[in-house]
Short mmCIF file of C-alpha atoms in Angstrom, two decimals:
data_model
loop_
_atom_site.label_atom_id
_atom_site.label_comp_id
_atom_site.label_asym_id
_atom_site.label_seq_id
_atom_site.Cartn_x
_atom_site.Cartn_y
_atom_site.Cartn_z
CA MET A 23 0.04 -0.02 -0.01
CA GLU A 24 1.33 3.39 -0.92
CA VAL A 25 0.79 6.59 1.01
CA GLN A 26 1.15 9.99 -0.77
CA MET A 27 1.03 13.51 0.62
CA ILE A 28 -1.05 15.80 -1.67
CA GLY A 29 -0.75 19.62 -1.25
CA GLY A 30 1.73 21.99 0.53
CA ALA A 31 4.60 20.94 2.75
CA ASN A 32 3.43 22.59 5.95
CA PRO A 33 1.45 20.14 8.09
CA ASN A 34 0.96 22.50 11.09
CA PRO A 35 -2.85 22.83 11.76
CA MET A 36 -2.16 26.04 13.86
CA ASN A 37 -0.89 27.78 10.82
CA GLY A 38 -3.40 30.33 9.91
CA HIS A 39 -2.71 30.19 6.24
CA GLY A 40 -5.15 28.51 3.99
CA ASN A 41 -3.03 25.54 3.02
CA HIS A 42 -5.11 22.30 2.95
CA HIS A 43 -3.42 18.88 3.15
CA HIS A 44 -5.05 15.57 2.09
CA VAL A 45 -3.80 11.99 2.70
CA VAL A 46 -4.79 9.74 -0.17
CA THR A 47 -4.46 5.95 -0.19
CA VAL A 48 -3.70 4.45 -3.60
CA ALA A 49 -4.01 0.66 -4.21
CA THR A 50 -1.18 -0.46 -6.39
CA GLU A 51 -1.27 -3.26 -8.99
CA ALA A 52 0.59 -5.59 -6.73
CA ALA A 53 -1.99 -5.15 -3.98
CA ARG A 54 -4.85 -6.06 -6.24
CA ASP A 55 -3.10 -9.34 -7.15
CA TRP A 56 -2.98 -10.72 -3.60
CA SER A 57 -6.48 -12.17 -3.81
CA SER A 58 -5.65 -14.14 -6.92
CA VAL A 59 -2.42 -15.38 -5.36
CA VAL A 60 -4.21 -16.53 -2.21
CA HIS A 61 -6.96 -18.32 -4.16
CA ARG A 62 -4.41 -20.01 -6.39
CA ARG A 63 -2.40 -21.24 -3.44
CA LEU A 64 -5.47 -22.39 -1.49
CA GLY A 65 -6.66 -24.34 -4.51
CA GLN A 66 -3.46 -26.34 -4.86
CA ARG A 67 -3.45 -29.88 -3.60
CA PRO A 68 -0.44 -31.59 -1.98
CA THR A 69 1.69 -33.56 -4.39
CA ARG A 70 3.93 -35.30 -1.81
CA LEU A 71 1.57 -36.33 0.89
CA LYS A 72 -2.16 -36.57 0.29
CA HIS A 73 -4.63 -35.15 2.85
CA SER A 74 -6.04 -38.70 3.16
CA ALA A 75 -2.64 -40.13 4.17
CA GLY A 76 -3.73 -40.12 7.83
CA SER A 77 -6.79 -42.22 7.19
CA TYR A 78 -7.22 -45.92 8.15
CA SER A 79 -7.27 -46.95 4.53
CA CYS A 80 -3.90 -45.39 3.62
CA CYS A 81 -1.20 -47.91 4.61
CA ILE A 82 1.63 -47.74 2.03
CA PHE A 83 4.06 -44.86 2.55
CA LYS A 84 7.21 -43.37 1.38
CA VAL A 85 9.92 -43.79 4.06
CA PRO A 86 10.20 -40.54 6.09
CA GLY A 87 13.26 -38.44 5.22
CA THR A 88 14.65 -38.53 8.80
CA LEU A 89 14.92 -42.32 8.56
CA LEU A 90 16.09 -42.34 4.93
CA GLU A 91 19.06 -40.16 5.76
CA LEU A 92 20.49 -42.74 8.16
CA ASN A 93 20.44 -45.67 5.77
CA PRO A 94 19.23 -44.64 2.25
CA LYS A 95 20.00 -48.01 0.61
CA ALA A 96 17.97 -50.03 3.10
CA TYR A 97 14.58 -48.95 1.80
CA LYS A 98 15.22 -49.39 -1.91
CA PRO A 99 14.44 -52.76 -3.58
CA ARG A 100 17.37 -54.61 -4.97
CA ILE A 101 15.90 -56.63 -7.85
CA VAL A 102 12.11 -56.40 -8.03
CA SER A 103 9.68 -53.44 -7.92
CA ILE A 104 6.27 -54.03 -6.49
CA GLY A 105 3.74 -51.30 -6.77
CA PRO A 106 4.07 -47.72 -8.12
CA TYR A 107 6.86 -46.12 -5.98
CA HIS A 108 9.78 -47.81 -7.73
CA HIS A 109 8.04 -48.82 -10.94
CA GLY A 110 10.16 -48.36 -14.12
CA LYS A 111 13.44 -47.77 -12.26
CA GLU A 112 16.58 -49.04 -13.96
CA TYR A 113 17.81 -51.07 -11.00
CA VAL A 114 14.69 -53.34 -11.08
CA HIS A 115 14.35 -53.59 -14.84
CA MET A 116 15.68 -57.19 -15.12
CA ILE A 117 12.88 -58.83 -13.16
CA GLU A 118 10.34 -56.42 -14.68
CA GLU A 119 10.91 -58.16 -18.07
CA HIS A 120 10.03 -61.55 -16.55
CA LYS A 121 6.64 -60.55 -15.04
CA PRO A 122 4.64 -61.03 -18.25
CA ARG A 123 6.13 -64.51 -18.53
CA PHE A 124 4.90 -65.38 -15.05
CA PHE A 125 1.46 -63.95 -15.88
CA SER A 126 1.32 -65.94 -19.13
CA ALA A 127 2.07 -69.24 -17.21
CA LEU A 128 -0.69 -68.43 -14.80
CA LEU A 129 -3.16 -67.72 -17.68
CA ALA A 130 -2.23 -71.02 -19.28
CA ARG A 131 -3.57 -72.78 -16.17
CA THR A 132 -6.62 -70.63 -15.33
CA ARG A 133 -8.00 -70.62 -18.86
CA SER A 134 -8.79 -74.26 -18.39
CA PHE A 135 -11.50 -73.31 -15.90
CA GLY A 136 -12.68 -70.16 -17.64
CA VAL A 137 -10.62 -67.30 -16.16
CA ASP A 138 -8.86 -65.18 -18.80
CA TYR A 139 -6.83 -61.91 -18.65
CA ASN A 140 -9.93 -59.76 -18.99
CA ASP A 141 -11.29 -61.24 -15.77
CA TYR A 142 -8.15 -60.20 -13.77
CA PHE A 143 -8.06 -56.69 -15.23
CA ASN A 144 -11.75 -56.06 -14.78
CA ALA A 145 -11.74 -57.39 -11.19
CA LEU A 146 -9.05 -54.86 -10.20
CA ALA A 147 -10.38 -51.97 -12.36
CA SER A 148 -13.55 -51.99 -10.19
CA LYS A 149 -11.22 -51.39 -7.16
CA GLU A 150 -9.11 -48.61 -8.60
CA GLU A 151 -10.23 -45.88 -6.31
CA GLU A 152 -9.71 -48.15 -3.30
CA ILE A 153 -6.24 -49.03 -4.54
CA ARG A 154 -5.24 -45.42 -4.93
CA ASP A 155 -6.51 -44.66 -1.42
CA CYS A 156 -3.97 -47.07 0.03
CA TYR A 157 -1.01 -44.98 -1.06
CA SER A 158 0.08 -41.91 0.82
CA GLU A 159 1.23 -40.01 -2.33
CA PRO A 160 -0.67 -39.22 -5.48
CA LEU A 161 -0.01 -41.83 -8.22
CA ASN A 162 0.90 -40.36 -11.56
CA PHE A 163 -0.36 -43.32 -13.55
CA GLY A 164 -3.42 -43.64 -15.70
CA SER A 165 -6.08 -46.16 -14.98
CA SER A 166 -4.94 -48.76 -17.45
CA GLU A 167 -1.28 -48.40 -16.46
CA LEU A 168 -2.05 -48.75 -12.79
CA ILE A 169 -4.30 -51.77 -13.20
CA GLU A 170 -1.73 -53.48 -15.43
CA MET A 171 0.85 -52.87 -12.79
CA MET A 172 -1.32 -54.33 -10.03
CA VAL A 173 -2.14 -57.42 -12.04
CA LEU A 174 1.46 -58.21 -13.15
CA ASP A 175 3.01 -57.45 -9.75
CA GLY A 176 0.33 -59.25 -7.74
CA CYS A 177 0.40 -62.33 -9.96
CA PHE A 178 4.22 -62.37 -9.85
CA ILE A 179 4.16 -62.54 -6.00
CA ILE A 180 1.51 -65.21 -5.99
CA GLU A 181 3.28 -67.36 -8.54
CA MET A 182 6.51 -67.02 -6.58
CA PHE A 183 4.73 -68.26 -3.43
CA ARG A 184 3.26 -71.21 -5.38
CA VAL A 185 6.59 -72.23 -6.87
CA ILE A 186 8.37 -72.19 -3.53
CA GLU A 187 5.63 -74.32 -1.97
CA SER A 188 5.81 -76.73 -5.00
CA ILE A 189 2.21 -76.00 -5.99
CA VAL A 190 3.46 -74.99 -9.38
CA THR A 191 6.51 -76.43 -11.12
CA PRO A 192 8.70 -73.89 -12.98
CA GLU A 193 10.44 -74.48 -16.26
CA PRO A 194 13.55 -76.70 -15.78
CA ASP A 195 15.99 -73.99 -16.85
CA ASP A 196 14.20 -70.94 -15.34
CA PRO A 197 17.02 -68.54 -14.53
CA ILE A 198 15.18 -66.94 -11.58
CA PHE A 199 14.82 -70.22 -9.70
CA ASN A 200 18.15 -71.69 -10.68
CA MET A 201 20.13 -68.83 -9.12
CA LEU A 202 20.37 -69.13 -5.30
CA TRP A 203 20.84 -65.43 -4.63
CA THR A 204 17.47 -64.39 -6.09
CA PHE A 205 15.37 -66.13 -3.43
CA THR A 206 16.71 -64.12 -0.51
CA SER A 207 16.55 -60.94 -2.52
CA PHE A 208 12.87 -61.54 -3.32
CA MET A 209 12.08 -62.28 0.31
CA ARG A 210 13.81 -59.04 1.39
CA ASP A 211 12.29 -56.90 -1.36
CA PHE A 212 8.75 -58.15 -0.70
CA LEU A 213 9.07 -56.70 2.87
CA HIS A 214 9.99 -53.15 1.90
CA LEU A 215 7.50 -50.57 2.89
CA GLU A 216 7.76 -48.69 -0.41
CA ASN A 217 7.43 -51.98 -2.30
CA GLN A 218 3.90 -53.05 -1.35
CA VAL A 219 0.52 -53.57 -3.01
CA PRO A 220 -2.73 -53.75 -1.02
CA PHE A 221 -3.39 -57.21 0.38
CA PHE A 222 -6.93 -57.22 -1.01
CA VAL A 223 -5.37 -56.97 -4.52
CA LEU A 224 -3.35 -60.16 -3.79
CA GLN A 225 -6.37 -61.82 -2.28
CA THR A 226 -8.53 -61.03 -5.35
CA LEU A 227 -5.92 -62.39 -7.77
CA TYR A 228 -5.24 -65.42 -5.62
CA ASP A 229 -8.88 -66.41 -5.36
CA MET A 230 -9.41 -66.06 -9.11
CA SER A 231 -6.29 -68.11 -10.00
CA LYS A 232 -6.73 -70.92 -7.55
CA CYS A 233 -7.00 -74.22 -9.40
CA PRO A 234 -9.42 -76.80 -7.94
CA ALA A 235 -6.65 -79.40 -7.73
CA ASP A 236 -4.33 -77.08 -5.79
CA PRO A 237 -3.76 -77.54 -2.09
CA GLN A 238 -6.34 -75.48 -0.22
CA TYR A 239 -4.02 -73.00 1.40
CA SER A 240 -5.35 -69.61 2.36
CA LEU A 241 -3.29 -66.71 0.99
CA VAL A 242 -2.23 -65.83 4.58
CA GLU A 243 -1.04 -69.35 5.13
CA LEU A 244 0.82 -69.44 1.85
CA THR A 245 2.51 -66.08 2.66
CA LEU A 246 3.59 -67.16 6.12
CA ARG A 247 4.98 -70.40 4.87
CA PHE A 248 7.01 -68.52 2.20
CA PHE A 249 8.57 -66.10 4.71
CA ASN A 250 9.14 -68.85 7.27
CA TYR A 251 12.13 -69.92 5.14
CA GLY A 252 13.83 -66.69 6.28
CA VAL A 253 12.32 -66.12 9.73
CA GLN A 254 11.86 -69.65 10.96
CA ARG A 255 9.10 -70.47 13.46
CA PRO A 256 7.48 -73.77 14.48
CA PRO A 257 4.43 -74.67 12.40
CA ASP A 258 2.19 -74.60 15.50
CA VAL A 259 3.06 -70.93 15.95
CA LEU A 260 2.20 -70.12 12.36
CA VAL A 261 -1.16 -71.83 12.58
CA LYS A 262 -2.33 -69.23 15.07
CA TYR A 263 -2.23 -66.54 12.34
CA TYR A 264 -3.71 -68.44 9.42
CA GLY A 265 -7.08 -66.87 10.11
CA VAL A 266 -5.87 -63.34 10.77
CA ALA A 267 -8.06 -60.61 9.21
CA ASP A 268 -7.68 -57.02 8.07
CA VAL A 269 -4.18 -57.46 6.66
CA LYS A 270 -2.99 -54.28 4.83
CA HIS A 271 -0.02 -55.80 2.96
CA LEU A 272 2.79 -58.31 3.24
CA LEU A 273 4.89 -56.28 5.63
CA HIS A 274 1.90 -55.74 7.88
CA LEU A 275 1.12 -59.45 7.96
CA ILE A 276 4.64 -60.46 9.03
CA GLN A 277 4.57 -57.73 11.71
CA MET A 278 1.30 -59.08 13.14
CA SER A 279 2.56 -62.65 13.04
CA LEU A 280 5.47 -61.77 15.32
CA ILE A 281 3.28 -60.36 18.05
CA ASN A 282 2.78 -63.63 19.90
CA LEU A 283 2.54 -62.29 23.41
CA PRO A 284 0.42 -63.35 26.43
CA PRO A 285 -1.98 -60.64 27.67
CA GLU A 286 -0.51 -58.26 30.17
CA SER A 287 -2.37 -57.57 33.44
CA PRO A 288 -2.99 -53.83 33.90
CA ARG A 289 -0.66 -51.93 36.23
CA GLU A 290 0.21 -48.38 37.13
CA PHE A 291 3.73 -47.18 36.43
CA ASP A 292 6.05 -44.94 38.50
CA ASP A 293 7.38 -42.16 36.32
CA GLU A 294 10.57 -42.06 38.32
CA TYR A 295 11.53 -45.55 37.13
CA LEU A 296 9.63 -45.71 33.83
CA GLN A 297 12.59 -44.58 31.66
CA LEU A 298 14.84 -46.09 29.01
CA VAL A 299 17.08 -48.80 30.38
CA ARG A 300 20.88 -48.77 30.72
CA SER A 301 23.35 -50.68 28.70
CA VAL A 302 24.33 -54.28 29.33
CA THR A 303 27.59 -53.20 30.89
CA LYS A 304 25.91 -50.88 33.40
CA LEU A 305 23.15 -53.34 34.20
CA ARG A 306 25.70 -56.03 34.96
CA ARG A 307 27.28 -53.78 37.58
CA SER A 308 24.06 -53.88 39.54
CA GLY A 309 24.04 -57.69 39.47
CA ILE A 310 21.57 -58.26 36.60
CA LYS A 311 22.17 -61.45 34.74
CA PHE A 312 21.25 -62.25 31.13
CA LYS A 313 20.05 -65.52 29.71
CA PRO A 314 18.23 -66.63 26.58
CA ARG A 315 14.50 -67.19 26.89
CA LYS A 316 12.85 -70.22 25.27
CA CYS A 317 9.75 -69.05 23.49
CA ASP A 318 8.23 -68.66 19.99
CA GLY A 319 9.24 -65.21 18.95
CA TRP A 320 11.54 -62.31 19.52
CA LEU A 321 9.44 -60.01 21.54
CA ASP A 322 8.62 -61.89 24.75
CA ILE A 323 11.29 -60.31 27.07
CA ARG A 324 10.92 -61.01 30.86
CA PHE A 325 12.71 -59.75 33.99
CA ASN A 326 12.41 -61.70 37.24
CA ASN A 327 14.60 -61.81 40.35
CA GLY A 328 17.56 -60.01 38.76
CA VAL A 329 17.55 -62.07 35.54
CA LEU A 330 16.72 -60.55 32.19
CA GLU A 331 15.52 -63.21 29.79
CA ILE A 332 15.62 -62.33 26.12
CA PRO A 333 14.57 -64.65 23.25
CA PRO A 334 17.49 -65.37 20.98
CA LEU A 335 17.69 -63.03 17.98
CA THR A 336 19.49 -63.89 14.76
CA ILE A 337 20.54 -60.62 13.17
CA ASP A 338 21.33 -60.83 9.45
CA GLU A 339 20.61 -58.88 6.32
CA LEU A 340 16.98 -60.06 6.14
CA THR A 341 16.07 -59.38 9.77
CA SER A 342 17.83 -55.99 9.70
CA SER A 343 15.94 -55.01 6.51
CA PHE A 344 12.69 -56.13 8.11
CA PHE A 345 13.42 -54.06 11.30
CA LEU A 346 14.11 -50.91 9.32
CA ASN A 347 11.07 -51.13 7.10
CA CYS A 348 8.73 -52.27 9.88
CA VAL A 349 9.79 -49.40 12.13
CA ALA A 350 9.15 -47.02 9.21
CA PHE A 351 5.68 -48.52 8.76
CA GLU A 352 4.85 -48.20 12.46
CA GLN A 353 6.04 -44.57 12.41
CA CYS A 354 3.72 -43.73 9.46
CA TYR A 355 0.63 -45.90 10.16
CA CYS A 356 -0.85 -45.00 13.57
CA TYR A 357 -3.54 -47.76 13.36
CA CYS A 358 -1.09 -50.61 13.90
CA SER A 359 0.79 -51.69 17.06
CA GLN A 360 4.24 -50.26 17.86
CA HIS A 361 5.73 -53.51 19.14
CA ILE A 362 8.73 -53.66 16.70
CA THR A 363 9.66 -50.04 17.44
CA SER A 364 9.46 -50.78 21.13
CA TYR A 365 11.60 -53.94 20.76
CA VAL A 366 14.40 -52.33 18.67
CA THR A 367 14.46 -49.33 21.00
CA PHE A 368 14.94 -51.64 24.01
CA MET A 369 17.65 -53.66 22.30
CA GLY A 370 19.36 -50.47 21.18
CA CYS A 371 19.52 -49.30 24.84
CA LEU A 372 21.11 -52.56 25.85
CA MET A 373 23.71 -52.58 23.05
CA ALA A 374 25.25 -49.16 23.50
CA THR A 375 28.69 -50.39 22.58
CA ALA A 376 30.37 -53.29 20.73
CA ASP A 377 31.22 -54.90 24.07
CA ASP A 378 27.50 -55.02 24.97
CA ALA A 379 26.69 -56.75 21.65
CA SER A 380 29.59 -59.12 22.10
CA PHE A 381 28.45 -60.08 25.65
CA LEU A 382 24.89 -60.86 24.41
CA SER A 383 26.35 -63.03 21.68
CA ASP A 384 28.56 -64.90 24.16
CA HIS A 385 25.45 -65.54 26.29
CA HIS A 386 23.46 -66.94 23.31
CA VAL A 387 21.03 -64.01 23.25
CA LEU A 388 22.32 -62.68 20.02
CA GLU A 389 23.44 -64.65 16.94
CA ASN A 390 25.33 -62.28 14.70
CA TYR A 391 25.51 -62.78 10.90
CA TYR A 392 25.18 -59.04 10.23
CA GLY A 393 28.83 -57.87 10.61
CA THR A 394 31.23 -56.82 13.33
CA TYR A 395 29.98 -56.11 16.79
CA PRO A 396 30.52 -52.36 16.36
CA GLU A 397 28.33 -52.59 13.29
CA VAL A 398 25.56 -54.40 15.18
CA ALA A 399 25.60 -51.87 18.01
CA SER A 400 25.59 -49.03 15.44
CA PHE A 401 22.69 -50.52 13.58
CA PHE A 402 20.43 -50.66 16.62
CA ASN A 403 21.47 -47.24 17.91
CA ASP A 404 20.93 -45.60 14.43
CA LEU A 405 17.54 -47.33 14.19
CA GLY A 406 16.33 -45.65 17.36
CA LYS A 407 17.25 -42.15 16.21
CA ASP A 408 14.46 -39.72 15.22
CA VAL A 409 11.83 -42.34 16.08
CA GLY A 410 8.68 -41.42 17.87
CA PHE A 411 8.30 -43.61 20.89
CA ASP A 412 5.66 -43.46 23.69
CA ILE A 413 7.32 -45.27 26.63
CA GLY A 414 4.02 -45.24 28.60
CA ARG A 415 2.20 -47.28 25.97
CA CYS A 416 5.20 -49.52 25.21
CA TYR A 417 4.57 -53.29 25.76
CA LEU A 418 7.93 -53.42 27.59
CA ALA A 419 7.06 -50.59 30.00
CA GLY A 420 6.80 -53.02 32.93
CA VAL A 421 10.14 -54.62 32.13
CA MET A 422 11.75 -51.19 31.86
CA GLU A 423 10.32 -50.00 35.21
CA ASP A 424 11.39 -53.16 37.04
CA LEU A 425 14.92 -53.09 35.47
CA ASN A 426 15.44 -49.42 36.52
CA ARG A 427 14.07 -50.04 40.01
CA TYR A 428 16.48 -52.93 40.50
CA TYR A 429 19.40 -51.06 38.91
CA ARG A 430 19.02 -48.01 41.27
CA ASN A 431 19.35 -50.07 44.42
CA GLN A 432 22.78 -48.63 45.57
CA TRP A 433 23.55 -51.33 48.05
CA ARG A 434 23.19 -53.95 45.41
CA VAL A 435 25.36 -51.96 43.07
CA ARG A 436 28.14 -51.70 45.69
CA TRP A 437 27.93 -55.34 46.67
CA THR A 438 28.04 -56.40 43.02
CA GLY A 439 31.06 -54.18 42.45
CA LEU A 440 32.80 -55.73 45.47
CA LYS A 441 32.12 -59.25 44.23
CA ARG A 442 33.35 -58.35 40.78
CA LYS A 443 36.55 -56.84 42.19
CA TYR A 444 37.50 -59.49 44.62
CA PHE A 445 35.74 -62.61 43.36
CA GLY A 446 35.60 -61.97 39.62
CA ASN A 447 38.33 -64.59 38.83
CA PRO A 448 40.05 -67.51 40.65
CA TRP A 449 43.22 -65.53 41.41
CA SER A 450 41.28 -62.69 42.97
CA LEU A 451 39.29 -65.24 45.00
CA ILE A 452 42.49 -67.03 46.12
CA SER A 453 44.06 -63.69 47.13
CA ALA A 454 40.98 -62.64 49.05
CA LEU A 455 40.81 -65.91 50.89
CA ALA A 456 44.55 -65.79 51.71
CA ALA A 457 44.13 -62.19 52.96
CA SER A 458 41.13 -63.26 55.06
CA LEU A 459 42.97 -66.21 56.53
CA ILE A 460 45.93 -64.03 57.44
CA LEU A 461 43.62 -61.51 59.04
CA VAL A 462 41.88 -64.31 61.10
CA LEU A 463 45.22 -65.73 62.21
CA THR A 464 46.52 -62.26 63.15
CA PHE A 465 43.41 -61.63 65.13
CA ILE A 466 43.73 -64.95 67.00
CA GLN A 467 47.41 -64.23 67.74
CA SER A 468 46.66 -60.78 69.00
CA PHE A 469 43.82 -62.05 71.13
CA PHE A 470 45.97 -64.63 72.92
CA ALA A 471 48.78 -62.14 73.37
CA LEU A 472 46.40 -59.65 74.97
CA TYR A 473 44.74 -62.36 77.07
CA ALA A 474 48.15 -63.47 78.36
CA TYR A 475 48.95 -59.90 79.31
CA VAL A 476 45.61 -59.23 81.08
CA ARG A 477 45.50 -62.59 82.87
CA PRO A 478 49.04 -64.02 83.05
CA PRO A 479 49.27 -67.67 84.05
CA ARG A 480 49.71 -68.36 87.69
CA SER A 481 53.06 -69.76 88.76
#
C-alpha cells in the first residue's frame, strides 16, 4: 500500500494560512493481485503427501526423510519393484521383463476353468479408487497403467509363493529359480514398505487363479509359509495366524505374526523408574544377569529376580531389513501396534557399545550374521534415532520399570562391584581368601597375646 501527501509541505494545523493537506491511499497493481495469489495457493493440492494419508485406509508410505538419511539403501528394492513407488526404475528392470512370462504361465492354467486376462483386469479395475486410497502420495499413472501394474505385480508374487511351496513347477531352466541369490533378494524386497501392493489386490488375484486341484491353502497361510524360510518359526506358531483378518499388505502381515505375546495384566507405572534402560555393561554392575529365553518369537522379554531373559535373535541382512522397514511402517501408520519399534528401541539401549553386543552373543542371546559387533551396535542405535516412541504405551514398559528399579538399588550396586573386584576370577578369590585367613590368624594371635597380658598364668 502506498501513502502519498497531496498539497503543501506545511502540516501544522495552527498555521493560519489556507493551506489544505489531504492523505490519499492508492492501491497499487501488486496489492490487487494478492487475492488471486491466495486463491491460487489455496486451490493447490499436496503432491507429496495426500490429505487422506492419515486415514485408516492409507497404509503404504514413502519412508520418512529422517529415517532415509541414516540408511538410504535399506529402503530401496534390490531386484524387483512391487507397486508404483519404484516402478520403471533401472535397478529393477531385469525382473520387470520376466513378469509377463509369469502372468502368461498363470493364464495357461486358469483358462482351463474359464478365467482369462480380462477377468483379472476387470476385477481390479472396479477397485481402482480403493487401490489409490492405500498410497500416501498421488499416483501419476493412468487407470490402465495402474491396473496393469497391479495385475502383473500381484500375480508375480502369488506365482513366486506357489513355486516355492511346490504347488506350481517352474520351467527346468528358469534362470530366476536356478540362481540361489534371487530367493533371499525376493524375500527381502517383498518386505520393503515402499514395495507393497494392498493385500486385497493379492487376495482377489489369488482367489481367481486358484485351481481346484491345488492344495487349499489360504493366502495368509501361503504367505507365512514362504517367509518362514527366512524367519523360521514352528508350524504350530504359524497356525495361530492363518485366520488373521484385516491385513494391509505383506509387511503388515509379518509384523502381526510376530506379536505372539500373552496378555498383560494392567498396572500403574512410576514415572521415576519408567525410563529407557541402561546398557548391558551398566546393568551387569548392579548384578543383573542375562540369559536366553525359550519361546516362540523375539518380543517376549521377561525380567524376574535379577535375571533378564531375552529370546534369541538372529541378526542378518533379512532381519535387519525387516526391522528398518517395519519401524518405518509403524512410524507412518498410527492404526497398527508399535511392538517392533518398542523392541528395537529396547535392544538399542542394551547394546550401546560393541562390548554389549559381544556379551549378548557370548550368552546366546544374539546370533550375529550381520557384521562386526561395532556394526551391530551401530545398527540398533541408528535405528532408534528420530523415532517417535511413547514409553508409557510400550509393551515393555513393565520390564523397563522393574529393570530401573533394580538397577538403582545402591547397596546392590556396591555389593556387586565388590564381588566383581575380589571374586571376579580365581586368582582374585584365592588372594581374598589368603588375606582373610591371614587376618583371622593375626586376630587370633593378637587375642591370645592380649589375654596373656591381662591374665598372666599363675606360677
